[in-house]
Short mmCIF file of C-alpha atoms in Angstrom, two decimals:
data_model
loop_
_atom_site.label_atom_id
_atom_site.label_comp_id
_atom_site.label_asym_id
_atom_site.label_seq_id
_atom_site.Cartn_x
_atom_site.Cartn_y
_atom_site.Cartn_z
CA MET A 1465 216.91 -138.64 91.91
CA THR A 1466 214.09 -139.00 94.31
CA ASP A 1467 216.32 -140.58 96.89
CA GLU A 1468 218.77 -137.61 96.52
CA ILE A 1469 215.95 -135.14 97.06
CA ALA A 1470 214.73 -137.01 100.21
CA THR A 1471 218.28 -137.16 101.54
CA ALA A 1472 218.66 -133.41 101.01
CA LYS A 1473 215.44 -132.71 102.91
CA LYS A 1474 216.52 -134.48 105.99
CA PRO A 1475 217.71 -132.31 108.81
CA SER A 1476 221.41 -132.46 109.41
CA ARG A 1477 222.35 -134.23 112.72
CA LEU A 1478 226.19 -133.40 112.35
CA THR A 1479 228.19 -131.98 115.24
CA PRO A 1480 229.76 -128.53 114.65
CA ASP A 1481 233.26 -130.31 114.13
CA GLU A 1482 231.70 -132.71 111.59
CA ARG A 1483 230.05 -129.86 109.74
CA THR A 1484 233.41 -127.94 109.66
CA ALA A 1485 235.24 -130.97 108.38
CA ALA A 1486 232.48 -131.49 105.64
CA GLY A 1487 233.08 -127.89 104.44
CA THR A 1488 229.89 -126.42 105.59
CA HIS A 1489 229.85 -122.63 106.83
CA ASP A 1490 227.36 -122.81 109.74
CA VAL A 1491 228.55 -120.87 112.72
CA ALA A 1492 228.08 -122.48 116.19
CA ALA A 1493 226.87 -119.51 118.41
CA THR A 1494 228.53 -119.25 121.70
CA PRO A 1495 226.77 -117.25 124.64
CA LEU A 1496 228.85 -114.40 125.83
CA ARG A 1497 230.53 -114.40 129.12
CA HIS A 1498 229.86 -112.02 131.85
CA PRO A 1499 232.71 -112.14 134.27
CA GLY A 1500 231.75 -108.79 135.87
CA ARG A 1501 228.56 -110.45 137.10
CA TRP A 1502 230.44 -113.17 139.01
CA VAL A 1503 232.80 -110.63 140.36
CA ALA A 1504 229.91 -108.36 141.74
CA ALA A 1505 228.23 -111.42 143.17
CA ALA A 1506 231.40 -112.61 144.90
CA VAL A 1507 232.04 -109.14 146.33
CA LEU A 1508 228.35 -108.92 147.58
CA ILE A 1509 228.66 -112.39 149.20
CA ALA A 1510 231.98 -111.40 150.91
CA LEU A 1511 230.50 -108.17 152.25
CA CYS A 1512 227.28 -109.79 153.63
CA THR A 1513 229.40 -112.66 155.10
CA GLY A 1514 231.86 -110.31 156.74
CA TRP A 1515 229.02 -108.21 158.10
CA MET A 1516 227.10 -111.25 159.66
CA PHE A 1517 230.29 -112.48 160.98
CA SER A 1518 231.17 -109.36 162.68
CA LEU A 1519 227.75 -109.01 164.10
CA TRP A 1520 227.71 -112.47 165.37
CA HIS A 1521 231.08 -112.29 167.11
CA ASN A 1522 230.55 -108.80 168.46
CA PRO A 1523 231.53 -108.93 172.19
CA ASN A 1524 228.83 -106.20 173.07
CA ILE A 1525 226.12 -108.82 172.28
CA GLU A 1526 225.06 -111.53 174.67
CA HIS A 1527 223.85 -114.50 172.73
CA LEU A 1528 222.53 -116.26 175.84
CA THR A 1529 220.19 -113.38 176.38
CA ILE A 1530 218.82 -113.69 172.92
CA ALA A 1531 218.29 -117.38 173.31
CA ASP A 1532 216.60 -116.94 176.80
CA PHE A 1533 214.03 -114.33 175.53
CA LEU A 1534 213.51 -115.64 172.07
CA PHE A 1535 210.63 -118.06 173.26
CA ASP A 1536 209.86 -116.13 176.41
CA GLY A 1537 206.21 -116.30 177.52
CA ARG A 1538 205.82 -112.45 177.30
CA ILE A 1539 207.45 -112.38 173.87
CA VAL A 1540 205.14 -115.10 172.57
CA GLN A 1541 202.13 -113.39 173.96
CA GLY A 1542 203.27 -110.21 172.09
CA VAL A 1543 203.58 -112.20 168.81
CA LEU A 1544 200.08 -113.52 169.17
CA PHE A 1545 198.69 -110.05 170.11
CA THR A 1546 200.42 -108.69 167.11
CA VAL A 1547 199.12 -111.34 164.72
CA ALA A 1548 195.59 -110.82 166.02
CA LEU A 1549 195.73 -107.07 165.93
CA THR A 1550 197.12 -107.29 162.23
CA GLY A 1551 194.41 -109.61 161.28
CA CYS A 1552 191.55 -107.64 162.79
CA ALA A 1553 192.85 -104.27 161.37
CA MET A 1554 193.15 -105.69 157.76
CA VAL A 1555 189.58 -107.01 157.93
CA LEU A 1556 188.35 -103.59 159.11
CA ALA A 1557 190.63 -101.80 156.32
CA THR A 1558 189.43 -104.07 153.59
CA THR A 1559 185.79 -103.68 154.37
CA LEU A 1560 186.21 -99.91 154.45
CA ALA A 1561 188.28 -99.95 151.45
CA ILE A 1562 185.73 -101.79 149.28
CA LEU A 1563 182.98 -99.37 150.55
CA LEU A 1564 185.08 -96.35 149.80
CA ALA A 1565 186.13 -97.51 146.41
CA VAL A 1566 182.50 -98.13 145.44
CA MET A 1567 181.61 -94.86 146.73
CA ARG A 1568 184.35 -93.17 144.75
CA LEU A 1569 183.06 -94.74 141.58
CA SER A 1570 179.45 -94.02 142.27
CA ALA A 1571 177.35 -91.67 140.20
CA ASN A 1572 176.21 -90.03 143.42
CA PRO A 1573 178.34 -86.69 143.82
CA VAL A 1574 177.81 -86.80 147.51
CA LEU A 1575 179.22 -90.31 148.05
CA ARG A 1576 182.24 -89.36 145.70
CA VAL A 1577 183.01 -86.32 147.76
CA MET A 1578 182.65 -88.13 150.98
CA SER A 1579 185.09 -90.99 149.90
CA TRP A 1580 187.50 -88.38 148.55
CA ALA A 1581 187.46 -86.50 151.89
CA TYR A 1582 188.03 -89.60 153.85
CA THR A 1583 191.15 -90.57 151.77
CA TRP A 1584 192.41 -87.08 151.78
CA PHE A 1585 192.22 -86.80 155.54
CA PHE A 1586 193.68 -90.11 156.56
CA ARG A 1587 196.32 -90.01 153.96
CA GLY A 1588 197.38 -86.49 154.76
CA THR A 1589 197.80 -86.85 158.60
CA PRO A 1590 200.61 -88.96 160.15
CA LEU A 1591 199.69 -92.37 161.39
CA LEU A 1592 201.39 -91.37 164.68
CA VAL A 1593 199.06 -88.56 165.24
CA GLN A 1594 195.95 -90.79 164.62
CA ILE A 1595 197.29 -93.35 167.03
CA VAL A 1596 197.64 -90.68 169.83
CA PHE A 1597 194.22 -89.12 168.93
CA TRP A 1598 192.39 -92.50 169.37
CA GLY A 1599 194.42 -93.46 172.35
CA TYR A 1600 193.31 -90.20 174.13
CA LEU A 1601 189.77 -90.07 172.87
CA GLY A 1602 188.60 -89.94 176.53
CA LEU A 1603 189.95 -86.44 176.93
CA LEU A 1604 187.51 -85.08 174.29
CA TYR A 1605 184.60 -87.32 175.05
CA GLN A 1606 184.19 -88.53 178.68
CA GLU A 1607 181.11 -90.63 177.73
CA LEU A 1608 179.91 -92.17 174.46
CA THR A 1609 176.05 -92.04 174.12
CA LEU A 1610 173.67 -93.85 171.65
CA GLY A 1611 170.53 -91.84 170.92
CA ILE A 1612 168.71 -89.47 168.54
CA PRO A 1613 171.14 -86.73 167.35
CA PHE A 1614 170.23 -83.09 168.17
CA THR A 1615 167.71 -84.18 170.89
CA SER A 1616 168.05 -85.14 174.57
CA ILE A 1617 166.86 -88.73 174.00
CA GLN A 1618 169.49 -91.28 174.94
CA PHE A 1619 169.23 -95.05 174.78
CA ALA A 1620 172.63 -96.04 176.36
CA SER A 1621 175.81 -94.26 177.51
CA ALA A 1622 179.21 -95.68 178.83
CA ASP A 1623 182.55 -94.43 179.83
CA THR A 1624 184.83 -93.69 176.95
CA ASN A 1625 187.94 -95.39 178.30
CA ALA A 1626 185.86 -98.60 179.13
CA ILE A 1627 184.90 -98.87 175.30
CA VAL A 1628 187.89 -97.56 173.65
CA THR A 1629 190.50 -99.66 175.25
CA PRO A 1630 194.15 -99.64 173.99
CA PHE A 1631 193.44 -102.54 171.74
CA VAL A 1632 190.27 -100.88 170.25
CA ALA A 1633 192.02 -97.64 169.87
CA GLY A 1634 195.00 -99.39 168.03
CA LEU A 1635 192.60 -101.24 165.86
CA LEU A 1636 190.62 -98.16 164.77
CA ALA A 1637 193.74 -96.22 164.15
CA LEU A 1638 195.47 -98.91 162.12
CA GLY A 1639 192.39 -99.93 160.29
CA MET A 1640 190.89 -96.63 159.36
CA ASN A 1641 194.44 -95.33 158.22
CA GLU A 1642 194.89 -98.41 156.07
CA ALA A 1643 191.44 -98.14 154.52
CA ALA A 1644 192.48 -94.84 152.94
CA TYR A 1645 195.35 -96.48 151.13
CA ALA A 1646 193.66 -99.80 150.28
CA SER A 1647 190.69 -97.92 148.89
CA GLU A 1648 192.78 -96.59 146.10
CA ILE A 1649 194.15 -100.05 145.46
CA VAL A 1650 190.64 -101.46 145.18
CA ARG A 1651 189.67 -98.66 142.90
CA ALA A 1652 192.57 -99.25 140.71
CA GLY A 1653 191.66 -102.90 140.55
CA LEU A 1654 188.08 -102.09 139.57
CA LEU A 1655 189.04 -99.70 136.95
CA SER A 1656 191.41 -102.32 135.33
CA VAL A 1657 188.38 -104.54 134.47
CA ASP A 1658 187.23 -103.99 130.80
CA HIS A 1659 183.94 -102.09 130.81
CA GLY A 1660 182.63 -104.34 128.04
CA ASN A 1661 182.39 -107.11 130.72
CA VAL A 1662 180.15 -104.99 132.86
CA GLU A 1663 177.95 -104.07 129.88
CA ALA A 1664 177.54 -107.83 129.05
CA ALA A 1665 176.65 -108.71 132.49
CA HIS A 1666 173.88 -105.98 132.54
CA SER A 1667 172.67 -107.15 129.23
CA LEU A 1668 171.98 -110.51 130.76
CA GLY A 1669 169.92 -108.92 133.34
CA MET A 1670 172.52 -108.96 136.37
CA SER A 1671 172.09 -106.31 138.86
CA PRO A 1672 174.91 -103.90 139.67
CA ALA A 1673 175.64 -105.42 143.02
CA TYR A 1674 175.65 -108.97 141.49
CA THR A 1675 177.85 -107.87 138.65
CA LEU A 1676 180.39 -106.39 141.16
CA ARG A 1677 180.46 -109.42 143.23
CA ARG A 1678 180.57 -112.17 140.48
CA ILE A 1679 182.09 -110.42 137.35
CA VAL A 1680 184.12 -107.33 138.31
CA LEU A 1681 185.86 -108.25 141.77
CA PRO A 1682 187.03 -111.70 140.68
CA GLN A 1683 188.95 -110.12 137.67
CA ALA A 1684 190.11 -107.22 139.77
CA MET A 1685 191.64 -109.46 142.33
CA ARG A 1686 194.72 -110.11 140.04
CA VAL A 1687 195.52 -106.40 140.34
CA ILE A 1688 194.51 -106.00 143.94
CA ILE A 1689 196.26 -108.88 145.62
CA PRO A 1690 199.97 -108.01 145.21
CA PRO A 1691 199.81 -104.46 146.63
CA MET A 1692 197.26 -105.57 149.38
CA GLY A 1693 199.79 -108.33 150.45
CA ASN A 1694 202.42 -105.65 150.82
CA GLU A 1695 200.08 -103.41 152.88
CA THR A 1696 199.39 -106.40 155.06
CA ILE A 1697 203.20 -106.72 155.89
CA SER A 1698 203.34 -103.00 156.38
CA MET A 1699 200.40 -103.20 158.79
CA LEU A 1700 202.21 -105.99 160.76
CA LYS A 1701 205.26 -103.79 161.17
CA ASN A 1702 203.23 -100.61 161.84
CA THR A 1703 201.70 -102.36 165.11
CA ALA A 1704 205.02 -101.46 166.76
CA LEU A 1705 203.89 -97.69 166.79
CA LEU A 1706 201.12 -98.76 169.35
CA GLN A 1707 203.71 -98.75 171.98
CA LEU A 1708 202.76 -95.06 172.51
CA ILE A 1709 199.24 -95.99 173.87
CA ALA A 1710 200.71 -99.10 175.71
CA VAL A 1711 199.23 -101.86 173.54
CA PRO A 1712 201.05 -105.08 174.54
CA GLU A 1713 202.15 -106.09 171.06
CA LEU A 1714 205.57 -107.52 170.20
CA TYR A 1715 207.59 -104.36 170.34
CA THR A 1716 205.97 -103.15 173.44
CA GLN A 1717 206.87 -106.25 175.24
CA THR A 1718 210.54 -106.21 174.09
CA SER A 1719 210.67 -102.63 175.24
CA TRP A 1720 209.28 -103.41 178.72
CA ILE A 1721 211.73 -106.24 179.14
CA SER A 1722 214.69 -104.25 178.00
CA ALA A 1723 213.76 -101.50 180.39
CA GLN A 1724 214.28 -103.96 183.17
CA ASN A 1725 217.49 -105.85 182.16
CA LEU A 1726 219.01 -102.93 180.06
CA ARG A 1727 219.61 -105.29 177.15
CA GLN A 1728 218.03 -103.20 174.33
CA VAL A 1729 220.16 -104.50 171.44
CA GLU A 1730 219.51 -108.13 172.36
CA LEU A 1731 215.71 -107.61 172.63
CA LEU A 1732 215.84 -105.70 169.38
CA ILE A 1733 217.26 -108.64 167.75
CA VAL A 1734 214.53 -110.79 169.29
CA ALA A 1735 211.93 -108.59 167.88
CA SER A 1736 213.49 -108.29 164.49
CA ALA A 1737 213.74 -112.15 164.36
CA TRP A 1738 210.07 -112.64 165.12
CA TYR A 1739 209.04 -109.93 162.56
CA LEU A 1740 211.11 -111.61 159.89
CA VAL A 1741 209.37 -114.97 160.60
CA LEU A 1742 205.94 -113.35 160.55
CA THR A 1743 206.47 -111.53 157.35
CA SER A 1744 207.98 -114.64 155.79
CA VAL A 1745 204.77 -116.55 156.81
CA LEU A 1746 202.47 -113.80 155.29
CA SER A 1747 204.31 -114.09 152.05
CA VAL A 1748 203.23 -117.67 151.49
CA PRO A 1749 199.47 -117.00 151.14
CA GLN A 1750 200.19 -113.90 149.01
CA TYR A 1751 202.12 -116.05 146.55
CA TYR A 1752 199.30 -118.60 146.20
CA LEU A 1753 196.62 -115.99 145.97
CA GLU A 1754 198.51 -114.20 143.23
CA ARG A 1755 198.90 -117.70 141.48
CA ARG A 1756 195.22 -118.45 141.74
CA TYR A 1757 193.92 -115.16 140.44
CA GLY A 1758 196.51 -114.95 137.72
CA ARG A 1759 195.38 -118.18 136.13
CA GLY A 1760 193.51 -116.29 133.22
CA THR A 1761 196.62 -114.32 132.15
CA ASN A 1762 199.16 -117.29 131.37
CA ARG A 1763 198.56 -120.35 129.39
CA SER A 1764 200.59 -122.40 131.86
CA LEU A 1765 201.23 -121.38 135.51
CA PRO A 1766 204.81 -121.39 136.76
CA LEU A 1767 205.77 -124.24 139.19
CA THR A 1768 205.40 -123.66 142.81
CA PRO A 1769 208.56 -124.14 145.02
CA TRP A 1770 207.03 -127.37 146.33
CA GLN A 1771 206.37 -128.60 142.77
CA ARG A 1772 209.95 -127.63 141.82
CA ALA A 1773 211.39 -129.59 144.63
CA ARG A 1774 209.28 -132.64 143.66
CA ARG A 1775 210.43 -132.36 140.12
CA LEU A 1776 214.00 -132.12 141.10
CA VAL A 1777 213.77 -135.14 143.22
CA GLY A 1778 212.20 -137.04 140.39
CA GLN A 1779 215.04 -136.05 138.03
CA VAL A 1780 217.66 -137.19 140.56
CA ARG A 1781 215.85 -140.50 141.12
CA THR A 1782 215.60 -140.98 137.31
CA ARG A 1783 219.14 -140.19 136.88
CA VAL A 1784 220.29 -142.59 139.65
CA ALA A 1785 218.11 -145.30 138.12
CA GLN A 1786 219.76 -144.81 134.75
CA VAL A 1787 223.32 -144.97 136.17
CA ALA A 1788 222.41 -148.21 138.19
CA HIS A 1789 220.91 -149.77 134.98
CA THR A 1790 223.96 -148.87 132.94
CA ASP A 1791 226.33 -150.26 135.55
CA ALA A 1792 224.30 -153.53 135.79
CA ARG A 1793 224.47 -153.89 131.94
CA THR A 1794 228.24 -153.21 131.90
CA GLU A 1795 228.71 -155.94 134.63
CA GLY A 1796 226.64 -158.41 132.62
CA GLU A 1797 228.56 -157.82 129.53
CA ALA A 1798 231.69 -158.35 131.36
#
């Protein structure tokens, strides 16, 4: 009797055909088929392939021109200028964004109003207008002076056009405009942190500044990083607007070259290729930063592309070794 009970408690290892032959009524679930998905995927692939084929074989496009100017010295110089301008503008924007977000959450009503007014103004006016304003600042102020306000005391003065160069004007326009958007992202990240953590830090004697730096910001980064990465990519592409004030970035360089050889489409393809490369490169640190600051939300982090590739290679090696071992055993038995 005991042996029969033990046998009954053992899990069944029968195949579906064996269970059917034994008279059991277990149903083998079969996943539904979705042929429409495959049809839609095939149509999209065909459309994209046809468009790429027609573009590549278009007789109005000179591929030699694209190849000649893809790594031209002026183009490479414009790429480096674009990267430097994007990095400096994002540093300025992030610094101002943190300051504006803290001011907006402050108990001081004056700081809150000033932060709101800054965001309202720079988000309410077009970026193109701000670029032109900073580029032609010398028309309003011929000299920039350093001294005591509302008095005739001056410590130093200089020509405005000598200080606010096209690079500086573009940096101020992009950085200050981006700070208005980034401040809302930082504020949302700060508000996402549970207030109980702040109260616990204060109960341990931590100052507000120390609590912000060591408790609040590390937790808020999980919310801040994804949209800030997108804003960085948008900043990279917005540098093309600086052509209006003759900043020698990537798009400006391609425009100058196309004005000489009248190959606008080819140079636009060159600029687009470089922008795609730069945005792809910027996506890599964004991915790893999101992964790092998201460690506290998941029990196990998803594998990185490099780890997936290594895992796939390991599985292939294991499978090859198993096949080779099976073949060797078969030959030995024969």
